[in-house]
Structures are given as C-alpha cells and as structure tokens.
Amino acid sequence: QVQVVESGGGSVQAGGSLRLSCAATGYTLSGYCMAWFRQAPGKEREGVVYTGGDRIYYADSVKGRFTVSQDNAKNTLYLQMDSLKPEDTAIYYCATEPRATLYGGVWYPCQERREFRYWGQGTQVTVSS
C-alpha cells in the first residue's frame, strides 16, 4: 500500500530555513510523479514543486529559494526551503502517483497534474516577520 508521510515543518523567522521530508512506503520513487503542494488559510492549494522524469519544476513563487532532492536508498523526497518569507506560511503536502496514470485516458506530464492519487497528512510551516 502506497503511503507518504511528511515531516520537518515548524516555525521560523523570515529569512530562515526548514527542510521537509516526504518518506514513501509501498513503492519506489522512480517511475512516480512526486510533488509538494501547500495551502494557506483561505487560499487555494498551490503546487510548489513537481518532479518525476527528467526535470524538476518549481513555482515562480519559490524558484531560487526552494530545492528538492531525493534519497533513493531511503525512498525519501526532501524540500529544502531557504530565505523563507511570511507568505510561505501554509500546510505543506507531499503527493505522488505513478507517472503512467491517465486522466480520462490522457497522460499528462507530472508538472501539469493537480490531482494526485496519494497524499500525505501535511506538515505546518509558519514563517514570522
């Protein structure tokens, strides 16, 4: 059974750093789309970074400040968040599904997907000014 569990959230001051982890069980990272989403109170869910295949895609709002990496031996995806801003405050979710997943019979690249099959429980990130 596929499961993803996030950890590493917390409270920091603006300019600080946090590293989130997404531990995956029931599958191996290769062959899967992985993504980090976030949702702030009163706002829509936002895709932060997408990976799977040959490239990594970052939202413009985090480009240059967030970096994703993975440890295949630990089956874990990491999100290093630097130069944090108050507007980064949100619950961060890890999501995943097989790259081969079709939507209505159509295949979409990982970075174009908004609904993933498997989600973690989320981890809170709070950045104070």
Coordinates of C-alpha atoms in Angstrom, one line a residue:
Q1 CA 0.0 0.0 0.0
V2 CA 1.4 3.4 -1.0
Q3 CA 1.9 5.9 1.8
V4 CA 3.7 9.2 2.1
V5 CA 4.4 10.8 5.4
E6 CA 5.7 14.4 5.7
S7 CA 7.8 15.7 8.5
G8 CA 10.1 18.7 9.2
G9 CA 7.6 21.5 9.5
G10 CA 7.9 24.1 12.2
S11 CA 8.1 27.8 13.0
V12 CA 10.9 30.1 11.8
Q13 CA 11.5 33.8 11.4
A14 CA 11.7 35.4 8.0
G15 CA 14.9 34.6 6.2
G16 CA 15.3 31.3 8.0
S17 CA 15.3 27.7 6.6
L18 CA 13.5 24.5 7.0
R19 CA 13.8 21.1 5.4
L20 CA 10.7 19.0 4.8
S21 CA 10.9 15.3 4.3
C22 CA 8.5 13.0 2.5
A23 CA 9.0 9.4 3.3
A24 CA 7.4 7.0 0.8
T25 CA 6.5 3.4 1.5
G26 CA 4.9 0.8 -0.7
Y27 CA 6.7 1.9 -3.8
T28 CA 10.0 3.3 -5.1
L29 CA 10.4 6.9 -6.2
S30 CA 11.5 6.0 -9.7
G31 CA 8.5 5.8 -12.0
Y32 CA 6.4 8.1 -9.9
C33 CA 5.5 11.7 -10.1
M34 CA 6.2 13.5 -6.8
A35 CA 5.1 16.9 -5.8
W36 CA 4.9 19.3 -2.9
F37 CA 1.8 21.4 -2.6
R38 CA 0.9 24.0 0.0
Q39 CA -2.3 25.6 1.2
A40 CA -2.6 28.7 3.3
P41 CA -5.7 29.6 5.2
G42 CA -8.4 31.0 2.9
K43 CA -6.3 30.3 -0.2
E44 CA -6.4 27.6 -2.9
R45 CA -3.9 24.8 -2.9
E46 CA -0.7 25.7 -4.8
G47 CA 1.7 23.4 -6.5
V48 CA 5.2 24.3 -5.2
V49 CA 7.5 21.7 -7.0
Y50 CA 7.0 18.8 -9.3
T51 CA 9.4 16.0 -10.0
G52 CA 9.4 12.8 -12.0
G53 CA 11.1 12.1 -15.2
D54 CA 14.0 14.2 -16.3
R55 CA 13.2 17.6 -14.9
I56 CA 12.1 19.4 -11.8
Y57 CA 9.6 22.2 -11.9
Y58 CA 9.3 25.0 -9.3
A59 CA 6.6 27.5 -8.9
D60 CA 7.7 31.0 -9.6
S61 CA 7.0 32.0 -6.0
V62 CA 9.7 29.6 -4.7
K63 CA 12.2 29.5 -7.6
G64 CA 15.7 30.2 -6.3
R65 CA 14.7 29.6 -2.7
F66 CA 13.4 26.1 -2.5
T67 CA 15.3 23.0 -3.7
V68 CA 14.0 19.4 -4.0
S69 CA 16.2 16.4 -3.7
Q70 CA 15.7 12.7 -3.1
D71 CA 17.5 9.9 -1.4
N72 CA 16.6 6.7 -3.3
A73 CA 18.2 4.5 -0.6
K74 CA 15.8 6.0 1.9
N75 CA 12.9 6.4 -0.5
T76 CA 12.6 9.9 0.7
L77 CA 12.0 13.2 -1.1
Y78 CA 13.2 16.4 0.6
L79 CA 12.3 20.0 0.2
Q80 CA 14.9 22.5 1.4
M81 CA 13.4 25.8 1.9
D82 CA 15.7 28.8 2.3
S83 CA 15.1 32.6 2.6
L84 CA 11.6 31.9 3.9
K85 CA 9.0 34.6 3.8
P86 CA 5.8 35.1 5.8
E87 CA 3.9 34.3 2.7
D88 CA 5.4 30.8 2.7
T89 CA 3.3 30.1 5.7
A90 CA 1.0 27.1 4.9
I91 CA 0.4 23.5 5.4
Y92 CA 2.7 21.6 3.0
Y93 CA 1.6 18.3 1.5
C94 CA 3.6 15.7 -0.3
A95 CA 1.7 13.9 -3.2
T96 CA 2.6 11.1 -5.5
E97 CA 1.2 8.7 -8.1
P98 CA 2.6 6.6 -10.9
R99 CA 3.8 8.6 -13.9
A100 CA 1.8 6.2 -16.1
T101 CA -1.5 7.4 -14.5
L102 CA -4.1 8.6 -17.1
Y103 CA -6.8 11.1 -16.6
G104 CA -9.7 10.4 -18.8
G105 CA -7.4 8.3 -21.0
V106 CA -5.0 11.1 -21.4
W107 CA -1.4 11.2 -20.0
Y108 CA -0.2 14.5 -18.6
P109 CA 3.4 15.4 -17.5
C110 CA 3.9 15.4 -13.8
Q111 CA 4.1 19.3 -13.7
E112 CA 0.6 19.6 -15.3
R113 CA -1.2 17.4 -12.7
R114 CA -3.1 18.9 -9.9
E115 CA -4.9 15.9 -8.5
F116 CA -2.6 13.1 -7.3
R117 CA -3.7 9.7 -6.1
Y118 CA -1.7 9.6 -2.8
W119 CA -1.3 12.4 -0.3
G120 CA 0.4 12.8 3.0
Q121 CA -1.3 14.3 6.1
G122 CA 0.5 17.6 5.7
T123 CA 3.0 19.5 7.9
Q124 CA 2.6 23.1 9.1
V125 CA 5.2 25.7 8.1
T126 CA 4.9 29.1 9.9
V127 CA 7.2 32.0 9.0
S128 CA 7.0 35.1 11.2
S129 CA 8.1 38.5 10.2

